[in-house]
C-alpha positions as YAML, in Angstrom:
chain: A
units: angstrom
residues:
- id: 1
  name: UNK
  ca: [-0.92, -4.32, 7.28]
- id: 2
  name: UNK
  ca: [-3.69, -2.67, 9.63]
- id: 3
  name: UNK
  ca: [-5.51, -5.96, 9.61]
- id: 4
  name: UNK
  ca: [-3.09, -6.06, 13.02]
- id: 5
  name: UNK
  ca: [-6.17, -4.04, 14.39]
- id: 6
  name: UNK
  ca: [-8.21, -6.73, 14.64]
- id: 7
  name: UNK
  ca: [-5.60, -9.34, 15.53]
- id: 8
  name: UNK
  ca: [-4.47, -7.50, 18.57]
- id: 9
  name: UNK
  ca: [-7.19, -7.40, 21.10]
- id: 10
  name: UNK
  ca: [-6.80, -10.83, 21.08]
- id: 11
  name: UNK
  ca: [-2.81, -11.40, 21.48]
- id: 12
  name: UNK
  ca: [-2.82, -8.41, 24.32]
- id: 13
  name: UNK
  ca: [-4.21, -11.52, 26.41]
- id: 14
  name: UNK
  ca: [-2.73, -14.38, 25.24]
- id: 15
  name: UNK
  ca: [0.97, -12.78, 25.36]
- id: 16
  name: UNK
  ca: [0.24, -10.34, 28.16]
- id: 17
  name: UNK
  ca: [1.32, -7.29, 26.19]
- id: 18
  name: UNK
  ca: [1.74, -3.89, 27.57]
- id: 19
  name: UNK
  ca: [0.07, -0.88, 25.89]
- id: 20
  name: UNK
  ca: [3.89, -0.10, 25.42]
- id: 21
  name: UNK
  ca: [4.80, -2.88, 23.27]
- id: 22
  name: UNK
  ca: [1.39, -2.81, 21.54]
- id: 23
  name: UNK
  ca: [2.75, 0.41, 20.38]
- id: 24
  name: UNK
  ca: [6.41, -0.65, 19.35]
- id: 25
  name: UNK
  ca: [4.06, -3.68, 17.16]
- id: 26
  name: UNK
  ca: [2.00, -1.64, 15.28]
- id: 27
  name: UNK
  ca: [4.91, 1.28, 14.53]
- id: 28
  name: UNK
  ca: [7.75, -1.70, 13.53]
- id: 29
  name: UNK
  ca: [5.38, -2.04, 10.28]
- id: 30
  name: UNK
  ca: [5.87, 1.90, 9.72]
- id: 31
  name: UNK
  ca: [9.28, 2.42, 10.41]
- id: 32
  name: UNK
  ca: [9.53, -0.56, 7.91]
- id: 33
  name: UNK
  ca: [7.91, 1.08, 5.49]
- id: 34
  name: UNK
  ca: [9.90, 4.29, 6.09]
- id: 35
  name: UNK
  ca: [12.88, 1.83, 4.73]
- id: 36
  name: UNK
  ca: [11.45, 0.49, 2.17]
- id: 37
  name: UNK
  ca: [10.30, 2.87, 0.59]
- id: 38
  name: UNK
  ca: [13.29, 4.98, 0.58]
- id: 39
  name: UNK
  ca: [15.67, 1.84, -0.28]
- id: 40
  name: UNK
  ca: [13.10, 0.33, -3.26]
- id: 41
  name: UNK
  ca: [12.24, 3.72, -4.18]
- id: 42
  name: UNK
  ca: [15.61, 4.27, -5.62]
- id: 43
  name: UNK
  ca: [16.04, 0.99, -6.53]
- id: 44
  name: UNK
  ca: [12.90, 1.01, -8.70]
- id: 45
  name: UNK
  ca: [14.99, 3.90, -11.23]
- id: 46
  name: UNK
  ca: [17.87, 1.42, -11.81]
- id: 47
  name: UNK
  ca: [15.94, -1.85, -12.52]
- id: 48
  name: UNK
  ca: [12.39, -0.38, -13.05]
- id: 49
  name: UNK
  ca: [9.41, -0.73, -11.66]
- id: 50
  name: UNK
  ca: [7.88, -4.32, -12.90]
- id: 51
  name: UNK
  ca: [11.49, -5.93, -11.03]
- id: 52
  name: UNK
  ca: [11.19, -3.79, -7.80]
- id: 53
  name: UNK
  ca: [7.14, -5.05, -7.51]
- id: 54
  name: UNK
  ca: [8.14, -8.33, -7.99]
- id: 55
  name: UNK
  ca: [10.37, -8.22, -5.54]
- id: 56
  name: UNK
  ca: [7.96, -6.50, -2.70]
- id: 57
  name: UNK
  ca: [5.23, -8.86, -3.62]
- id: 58
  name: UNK
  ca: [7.19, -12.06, -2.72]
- id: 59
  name: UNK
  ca: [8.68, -10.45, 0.41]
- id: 60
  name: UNK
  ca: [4.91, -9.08, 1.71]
- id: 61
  name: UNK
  ca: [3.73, -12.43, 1.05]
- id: 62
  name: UNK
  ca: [6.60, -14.32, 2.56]
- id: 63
  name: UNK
  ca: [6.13, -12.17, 5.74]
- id: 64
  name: UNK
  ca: [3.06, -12.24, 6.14]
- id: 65
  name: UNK
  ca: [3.05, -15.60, 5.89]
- id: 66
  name: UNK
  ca: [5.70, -15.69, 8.45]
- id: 67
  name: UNK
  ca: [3.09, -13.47, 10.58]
- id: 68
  name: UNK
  ca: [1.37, -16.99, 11.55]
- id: 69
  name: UNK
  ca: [4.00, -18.69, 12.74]
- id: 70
  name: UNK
  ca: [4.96, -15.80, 15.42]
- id: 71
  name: UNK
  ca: [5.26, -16.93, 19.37]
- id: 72
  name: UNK
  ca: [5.79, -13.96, 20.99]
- id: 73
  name: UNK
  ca: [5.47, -9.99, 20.51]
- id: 74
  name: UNK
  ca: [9.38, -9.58, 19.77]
- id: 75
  name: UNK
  ca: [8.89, -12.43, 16.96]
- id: 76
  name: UNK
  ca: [5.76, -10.63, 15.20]
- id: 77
  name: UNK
  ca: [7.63, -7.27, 15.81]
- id: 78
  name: UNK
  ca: [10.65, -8.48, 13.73]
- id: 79
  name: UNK
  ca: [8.20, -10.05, 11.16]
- id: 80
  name: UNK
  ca: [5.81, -6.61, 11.02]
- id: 81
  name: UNK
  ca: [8.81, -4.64, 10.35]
- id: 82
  name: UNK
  ca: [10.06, -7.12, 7.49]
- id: 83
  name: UNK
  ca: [6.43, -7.30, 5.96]
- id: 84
  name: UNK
  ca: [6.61, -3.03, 6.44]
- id: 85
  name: UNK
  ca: [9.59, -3.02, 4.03]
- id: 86
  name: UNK
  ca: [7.58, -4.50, 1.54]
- id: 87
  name: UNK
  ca: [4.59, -2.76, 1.67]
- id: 88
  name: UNK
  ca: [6.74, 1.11, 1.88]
- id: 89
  name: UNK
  ca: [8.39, -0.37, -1.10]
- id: 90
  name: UNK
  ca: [5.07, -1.42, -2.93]
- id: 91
  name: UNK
  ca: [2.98, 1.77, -2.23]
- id: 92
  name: UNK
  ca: [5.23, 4.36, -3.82]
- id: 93
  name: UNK
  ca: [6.29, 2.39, -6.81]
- id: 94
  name: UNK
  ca: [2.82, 1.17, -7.67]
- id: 95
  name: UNK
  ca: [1.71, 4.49, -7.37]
- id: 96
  name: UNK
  ca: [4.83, 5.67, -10.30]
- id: 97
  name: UNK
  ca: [3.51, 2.48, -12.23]
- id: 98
  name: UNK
  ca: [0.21, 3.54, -12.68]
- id: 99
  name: UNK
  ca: [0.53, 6.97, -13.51]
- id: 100
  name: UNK
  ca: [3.27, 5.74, -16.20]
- id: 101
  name: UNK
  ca: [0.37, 4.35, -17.79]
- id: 102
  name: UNK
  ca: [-2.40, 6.22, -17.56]
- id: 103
  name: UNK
  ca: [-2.86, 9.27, -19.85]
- id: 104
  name: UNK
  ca: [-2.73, 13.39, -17.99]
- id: 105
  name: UNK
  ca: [-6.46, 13.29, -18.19]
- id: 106
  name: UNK
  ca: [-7.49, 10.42, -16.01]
- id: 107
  name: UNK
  ca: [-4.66, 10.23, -14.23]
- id: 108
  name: UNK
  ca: [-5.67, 11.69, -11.08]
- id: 109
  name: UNK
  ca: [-8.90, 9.30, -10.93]
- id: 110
  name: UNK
  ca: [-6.85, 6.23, -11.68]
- id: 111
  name: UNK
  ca: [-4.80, 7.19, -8.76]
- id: 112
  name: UNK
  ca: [-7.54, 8.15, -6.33]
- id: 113
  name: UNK
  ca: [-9.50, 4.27, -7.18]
- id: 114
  name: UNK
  ca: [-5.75, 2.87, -6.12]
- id: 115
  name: UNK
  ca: [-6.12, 4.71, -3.03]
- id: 116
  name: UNK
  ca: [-9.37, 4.01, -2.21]
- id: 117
  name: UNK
  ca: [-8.79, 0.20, -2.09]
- id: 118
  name: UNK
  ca: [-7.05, 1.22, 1.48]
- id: 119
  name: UNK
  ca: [-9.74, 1.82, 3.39]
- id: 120
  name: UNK
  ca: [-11.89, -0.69, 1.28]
- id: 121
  name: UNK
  ca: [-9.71, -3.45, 2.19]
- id: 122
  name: UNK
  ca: [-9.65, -2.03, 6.19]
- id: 123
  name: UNK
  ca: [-13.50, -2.17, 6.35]
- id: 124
  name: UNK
  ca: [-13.64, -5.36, 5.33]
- id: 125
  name: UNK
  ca: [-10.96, -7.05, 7.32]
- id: 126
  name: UNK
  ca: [-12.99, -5.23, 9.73]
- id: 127
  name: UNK
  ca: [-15.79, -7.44, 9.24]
- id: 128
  name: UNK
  ca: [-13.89, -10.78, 8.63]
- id: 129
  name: UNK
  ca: [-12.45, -9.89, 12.12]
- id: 130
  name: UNK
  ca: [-15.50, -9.59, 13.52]
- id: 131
  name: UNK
  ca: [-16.76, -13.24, 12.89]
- id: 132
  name: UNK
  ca: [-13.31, -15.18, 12.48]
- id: 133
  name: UNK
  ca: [-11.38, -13.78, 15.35]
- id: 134
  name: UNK
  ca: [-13.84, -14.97, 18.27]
- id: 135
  name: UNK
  ca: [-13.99, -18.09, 16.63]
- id: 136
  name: UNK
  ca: [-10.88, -18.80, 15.15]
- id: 137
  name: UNK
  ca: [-8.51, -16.99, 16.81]
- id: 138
  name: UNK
  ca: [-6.55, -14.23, 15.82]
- id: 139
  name: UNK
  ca: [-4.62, -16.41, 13.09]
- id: 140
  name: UNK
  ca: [-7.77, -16.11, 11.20]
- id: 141
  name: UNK
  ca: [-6.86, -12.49, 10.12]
- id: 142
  name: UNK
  ca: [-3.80, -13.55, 8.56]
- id: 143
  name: UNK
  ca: [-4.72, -16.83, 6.74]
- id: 144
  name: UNK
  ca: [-7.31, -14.94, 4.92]
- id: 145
  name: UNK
  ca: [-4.57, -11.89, 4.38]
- id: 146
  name: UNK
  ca: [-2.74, -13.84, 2.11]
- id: 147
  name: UNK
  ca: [-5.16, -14.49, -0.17]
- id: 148
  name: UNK
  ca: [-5.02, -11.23, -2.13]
- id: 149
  name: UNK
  ca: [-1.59, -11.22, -1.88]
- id: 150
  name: UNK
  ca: [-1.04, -14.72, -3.45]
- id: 151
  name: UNK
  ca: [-3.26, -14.24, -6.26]
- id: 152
  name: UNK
  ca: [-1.68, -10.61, -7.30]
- id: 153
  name: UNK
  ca: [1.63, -12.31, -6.90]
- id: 154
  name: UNK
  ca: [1.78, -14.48, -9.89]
- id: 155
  name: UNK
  ca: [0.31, -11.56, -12.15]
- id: 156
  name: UNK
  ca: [3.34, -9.39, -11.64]
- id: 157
  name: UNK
  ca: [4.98, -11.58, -14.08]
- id: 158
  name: UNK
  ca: [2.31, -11.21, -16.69]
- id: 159
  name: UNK
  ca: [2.59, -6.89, -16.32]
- id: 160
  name: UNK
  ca: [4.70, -5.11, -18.70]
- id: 161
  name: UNK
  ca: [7.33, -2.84, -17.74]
- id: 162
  name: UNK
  ca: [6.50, 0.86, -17.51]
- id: 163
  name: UNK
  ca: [7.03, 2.16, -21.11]
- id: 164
  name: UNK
  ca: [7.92, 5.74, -19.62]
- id: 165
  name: UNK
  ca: [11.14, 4.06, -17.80]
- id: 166
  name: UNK
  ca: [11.80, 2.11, -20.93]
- id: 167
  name: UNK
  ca: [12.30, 5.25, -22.67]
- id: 168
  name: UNK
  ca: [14.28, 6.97, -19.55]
- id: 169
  name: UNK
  ca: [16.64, 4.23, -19.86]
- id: 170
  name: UNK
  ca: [17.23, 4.60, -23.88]
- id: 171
  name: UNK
  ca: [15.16, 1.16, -24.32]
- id: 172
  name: UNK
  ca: [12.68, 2.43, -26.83]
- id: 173
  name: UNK
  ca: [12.21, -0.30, -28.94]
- id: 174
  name: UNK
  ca: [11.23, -2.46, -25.80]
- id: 175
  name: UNK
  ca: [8.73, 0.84, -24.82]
- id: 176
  name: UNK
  ca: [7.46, 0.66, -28.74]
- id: 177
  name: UNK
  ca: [6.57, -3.30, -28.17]
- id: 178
  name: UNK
  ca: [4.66, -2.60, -24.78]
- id: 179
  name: UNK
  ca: [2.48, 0.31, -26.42]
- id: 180
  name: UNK
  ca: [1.91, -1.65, -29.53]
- id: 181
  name: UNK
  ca: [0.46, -4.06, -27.52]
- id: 182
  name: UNK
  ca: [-1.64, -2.24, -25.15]
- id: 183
  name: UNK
  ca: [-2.90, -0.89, -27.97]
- id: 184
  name: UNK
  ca: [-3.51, -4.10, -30.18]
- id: 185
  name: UNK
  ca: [-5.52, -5.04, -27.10]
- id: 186
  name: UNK
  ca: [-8.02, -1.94, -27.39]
- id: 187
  name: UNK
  ca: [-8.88, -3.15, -30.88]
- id: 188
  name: UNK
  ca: [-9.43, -6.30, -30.21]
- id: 189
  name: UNK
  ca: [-11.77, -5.40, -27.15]
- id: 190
  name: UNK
  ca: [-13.49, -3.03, -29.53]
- id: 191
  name: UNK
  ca: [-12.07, 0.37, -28.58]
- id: 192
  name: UNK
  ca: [-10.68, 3.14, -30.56]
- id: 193
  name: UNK
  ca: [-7.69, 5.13, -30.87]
- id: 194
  name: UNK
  ca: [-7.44, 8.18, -30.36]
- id: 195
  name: UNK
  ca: [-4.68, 9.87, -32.24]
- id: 196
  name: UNK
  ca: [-1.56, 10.49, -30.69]
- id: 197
  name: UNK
  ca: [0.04, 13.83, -30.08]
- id: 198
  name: UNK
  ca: [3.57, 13.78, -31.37]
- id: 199
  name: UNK
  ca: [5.98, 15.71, -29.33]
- id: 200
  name: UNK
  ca: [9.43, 16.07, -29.86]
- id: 201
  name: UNK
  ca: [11.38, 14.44, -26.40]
- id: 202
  name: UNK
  ca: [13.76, 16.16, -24.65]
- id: 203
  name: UNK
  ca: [15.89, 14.61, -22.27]
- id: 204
  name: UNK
  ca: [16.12, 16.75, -18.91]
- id: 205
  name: UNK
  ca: [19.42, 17.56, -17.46]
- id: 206
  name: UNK
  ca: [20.62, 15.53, -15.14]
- id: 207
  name: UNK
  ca: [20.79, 16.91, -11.62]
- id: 208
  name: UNK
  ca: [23.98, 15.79, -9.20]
- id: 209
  name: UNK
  ca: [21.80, 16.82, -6.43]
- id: 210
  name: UNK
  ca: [20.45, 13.30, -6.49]
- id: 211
  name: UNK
  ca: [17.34, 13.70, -3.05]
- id: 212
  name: UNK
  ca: [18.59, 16.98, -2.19]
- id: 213
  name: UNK
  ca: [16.67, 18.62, -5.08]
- id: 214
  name: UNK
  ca: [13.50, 17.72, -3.26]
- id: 215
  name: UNK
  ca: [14.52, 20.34, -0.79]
- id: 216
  name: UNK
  ca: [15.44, 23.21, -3.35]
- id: 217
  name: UNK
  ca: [13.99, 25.16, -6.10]
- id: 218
  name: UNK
  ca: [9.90, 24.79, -6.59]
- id: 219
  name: UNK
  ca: [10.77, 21.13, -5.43]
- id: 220
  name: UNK
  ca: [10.84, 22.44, -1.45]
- id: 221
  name: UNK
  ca: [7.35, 23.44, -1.16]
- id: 222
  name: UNK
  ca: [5.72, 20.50, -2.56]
- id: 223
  name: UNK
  ca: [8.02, 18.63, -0.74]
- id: 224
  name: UNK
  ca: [6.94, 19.95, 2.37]
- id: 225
  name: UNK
  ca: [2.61, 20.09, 1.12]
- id: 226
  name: UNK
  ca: [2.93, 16.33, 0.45]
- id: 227
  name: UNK
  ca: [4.97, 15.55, 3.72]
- id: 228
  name: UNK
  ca: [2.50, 17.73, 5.77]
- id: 229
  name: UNK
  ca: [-0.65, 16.03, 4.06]
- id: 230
  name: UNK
  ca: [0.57, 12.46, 4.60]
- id: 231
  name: UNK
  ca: [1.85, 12.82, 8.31]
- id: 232
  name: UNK
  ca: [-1.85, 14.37, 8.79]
- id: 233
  name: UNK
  ca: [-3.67, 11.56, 6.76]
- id: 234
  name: UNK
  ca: [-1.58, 8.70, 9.10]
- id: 235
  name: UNK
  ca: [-1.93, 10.38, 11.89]
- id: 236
  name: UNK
  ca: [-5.85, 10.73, 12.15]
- id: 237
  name: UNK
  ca: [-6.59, 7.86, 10.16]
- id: 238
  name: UNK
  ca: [-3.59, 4.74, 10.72]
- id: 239
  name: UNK
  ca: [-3.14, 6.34, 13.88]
- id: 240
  name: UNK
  ca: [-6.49, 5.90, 15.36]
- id: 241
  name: UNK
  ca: [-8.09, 2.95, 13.41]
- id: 242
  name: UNK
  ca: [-4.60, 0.56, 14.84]
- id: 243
  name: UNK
  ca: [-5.91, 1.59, 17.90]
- id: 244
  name: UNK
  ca: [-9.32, 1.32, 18.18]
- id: 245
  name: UNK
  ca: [-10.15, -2.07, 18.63]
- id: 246
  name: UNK
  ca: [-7.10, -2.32, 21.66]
- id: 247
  name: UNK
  ca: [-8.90, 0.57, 23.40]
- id: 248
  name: UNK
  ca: [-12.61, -0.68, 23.09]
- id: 249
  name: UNK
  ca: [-10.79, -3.56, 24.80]
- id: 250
  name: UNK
  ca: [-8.41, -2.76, 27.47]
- id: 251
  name: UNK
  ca: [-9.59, 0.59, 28.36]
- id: 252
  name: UNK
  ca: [-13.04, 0.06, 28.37]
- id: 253
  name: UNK
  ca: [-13.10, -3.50, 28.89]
- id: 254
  name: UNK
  ca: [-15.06, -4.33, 25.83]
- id: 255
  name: UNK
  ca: [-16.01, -7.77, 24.40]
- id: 256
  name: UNK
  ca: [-13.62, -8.66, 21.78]
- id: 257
  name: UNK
  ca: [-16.58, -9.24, 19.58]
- id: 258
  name: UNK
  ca: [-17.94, -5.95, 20.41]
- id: 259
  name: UNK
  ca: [-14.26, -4.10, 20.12]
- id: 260
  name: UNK
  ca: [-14.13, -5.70, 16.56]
- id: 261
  name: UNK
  ca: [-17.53, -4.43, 15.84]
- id: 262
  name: UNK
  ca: [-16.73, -1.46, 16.51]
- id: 263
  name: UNK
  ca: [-13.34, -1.13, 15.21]
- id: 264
  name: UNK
  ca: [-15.10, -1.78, 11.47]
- id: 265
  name: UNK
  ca: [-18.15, 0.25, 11.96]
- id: 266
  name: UNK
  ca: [-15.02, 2.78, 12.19]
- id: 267
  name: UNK
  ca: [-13.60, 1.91, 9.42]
- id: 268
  name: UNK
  ca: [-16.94, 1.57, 7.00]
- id: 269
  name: UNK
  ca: [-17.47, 5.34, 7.72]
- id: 270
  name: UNK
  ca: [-14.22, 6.14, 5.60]
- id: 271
  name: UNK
  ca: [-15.89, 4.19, 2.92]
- id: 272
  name: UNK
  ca: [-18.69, 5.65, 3.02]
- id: 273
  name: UNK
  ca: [-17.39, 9.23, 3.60]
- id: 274
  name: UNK
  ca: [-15.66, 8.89, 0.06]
- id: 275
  name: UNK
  ca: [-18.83, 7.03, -1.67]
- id: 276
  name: UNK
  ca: [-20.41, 10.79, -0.45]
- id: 277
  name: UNK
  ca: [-17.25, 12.50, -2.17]
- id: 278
  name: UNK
  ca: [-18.54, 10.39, -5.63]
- id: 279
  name: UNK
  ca: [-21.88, 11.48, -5.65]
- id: 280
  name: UNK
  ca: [-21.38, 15.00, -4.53]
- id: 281
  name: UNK
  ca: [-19.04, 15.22, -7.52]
...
C-alpha cells in the first residue's frame, strides 16, 4: 500500500497531477481501509477469521493487480480505495488470528514481529524503487508488489481456523482437531509439551450493545488510548513517508532517483530505530 510513495514522483509528471489530487490518491487507500476494516471486522465473528482472510487476500491481490492497468489518477484512485478495503480488512483480523494462537506469554512479541514487517516491507520497496522506477517506470513497483501477495495467497487455504472462534461458535470438536494437530506437529519437529492448564470455560454474557460497548464501561478509555496511539503512529509515520518522495520532487525539484533515495534512507531509519529497541532490550 505505501509502495505508492515511490510510484508517485513519477505519475505527478506523466498525468500532470496536482498536489491536490496526489492527496485524494494516497488517502482513497485509507478511507478504504477505514471500510474495510469496520465491514470485515464484523464479518470475521460470523464466518471466522480463516474465510474473512481469504477473502481480503484475493481482493488485495486482484487490486493491486488492477493497480497496473490504471490510465489516469481517477482510475488508480478508484482502484487504491478497492485495494484499501482489503488491506483495513486484513490488518485487524490477522492481528485477532495470531493472538488466537499464540499463548498469554509470547503473545505480545508475536504481535510486535507482525508489526514490524510494516516498515520492513516500506524500506525495501524503498530500495526496489530506487533502481526499478528510473528504469522501468513506475509499473515496476507494482509488478514486484504482487509477488508477496500471490505466494501468501494460496497458503490461506492450507491455515486452520482459529480454534478460539471454533469454540465461541460451540464447534469444539472442530477446535479439538486443530489443537491436536498443532500439537502432533511439535512432536514430530522434536518439541515438547508443556502441560496444559485446565480451566473450567465460562461463556460471557452477551452484550446487546453490539460497538457501543467500546464507548462504555472500562471499554471507553482503551478505546480512546488505542484510537489516540494509532491516529499519532499514521500521522507521523504514513503521513510523512507517502509524502516524502513527492516533496523531494516537486518542491525541491529533486531527481527522481535522488527523491527515491531519499524517500528509503527514510524509511531504513524506522528499521533500524526498532533493531535499537531489540538490543536495548
Amino acid at each position: 500500500m505505501l509502495a505508492i510513495a515511490f510510484a508517485m514522483p513519477e505519475l505527478i509528471g506523466e498525468w500532470h497531477l496536482t498536489p491536490l489530487f496526489v492527496g485524494l490518491i494516497i488517502a482513497a487507500s485509507y478511507a478504504g481501509q477505514l471500510v474495510g476494516a469496520i465491514f470485515f471486522g464484523s464479518l470475521a465473528e460470523k464466518i471466522g477469521r480463516l474465510g474473512v482472510l481469504k477473502i481480503t487476500i484475493v481482493m488485495f491481490v486482484t487490486m493491486s493487480a488492477a493497480c497496473l492497468f490504471a490510465w489516469s489518477g481517477w482510475s488508480l484512485l478508484i482502484i487504491r480505495f478497492l485495494q484499501g478495503i482489503g488491506i483495513g480488512a486484513e490488518v485487524p483480523v490477522a492481528s485477532a488470528y495470531i493472538n488466537e494462537f499464540v499463548g498469554s506469554k509470547k503473545r505480545g512479541r508475536f504481535f510486535l514481529l507482525y508489526e514490524v514487517i510494516f516498515p520492513i516491507g516500506l524500506m525495501f520497496a524503498g530500495i526496489i524503487g530506487y533502481f526499478l522506477v528510473p528504469e522501468y517506470g513506475w509499473k515496476a513497483m507494482f509488478w514486484v508488489g504482487l509477488i508477496p501477495p500471490m505466494i501468501a495467497a494460496p497458503l490461506r487455504w492450507l491455515m486452520p481456523e482459529s480454534p478460539r472462534w471454533l469454540i465461541s461458535q460451540g464447534r469444539m470438536a472442530d477446535a479439538d482437531r486443530v489443537v491436536s494437530s498443532l500439537e502432533a506437529e511439535v512432536i514430530r519437529s522434536g518439541g515438547t509439551l508443556e502441560e496444559p492448564v485446565v480451566k473450567t470455560f465460562v461463556s460471557p454474557p452477551s452484550s446487546a450493545n453490539g460497538w457501543r460497548e467500546l464507548f462504555s464501561g472500562f471499554y471507553l478509555k482503551r478505546t480512546l488510548m488505542l484510537w489516540g496511539l494509532w491516529v499519532s503512529a499514521y500521522l507521523v509515520n504514513n503521513g510523512m513517508i507517502t509524502w516524502l518522495p513527492t516533496l523531494y520532487r516537486s518542491a525541491f525539484h529533486l531527481s527522481i532517483p535522488l527523491s527515491l533515495a531519499y524517500g528509503w534512507i527514510t524509511s531504513a531509519t524506522g528499521v533500524v530505530a526498532l533493531i535499537g529497541l531489540r538490543i536495548t532490550d
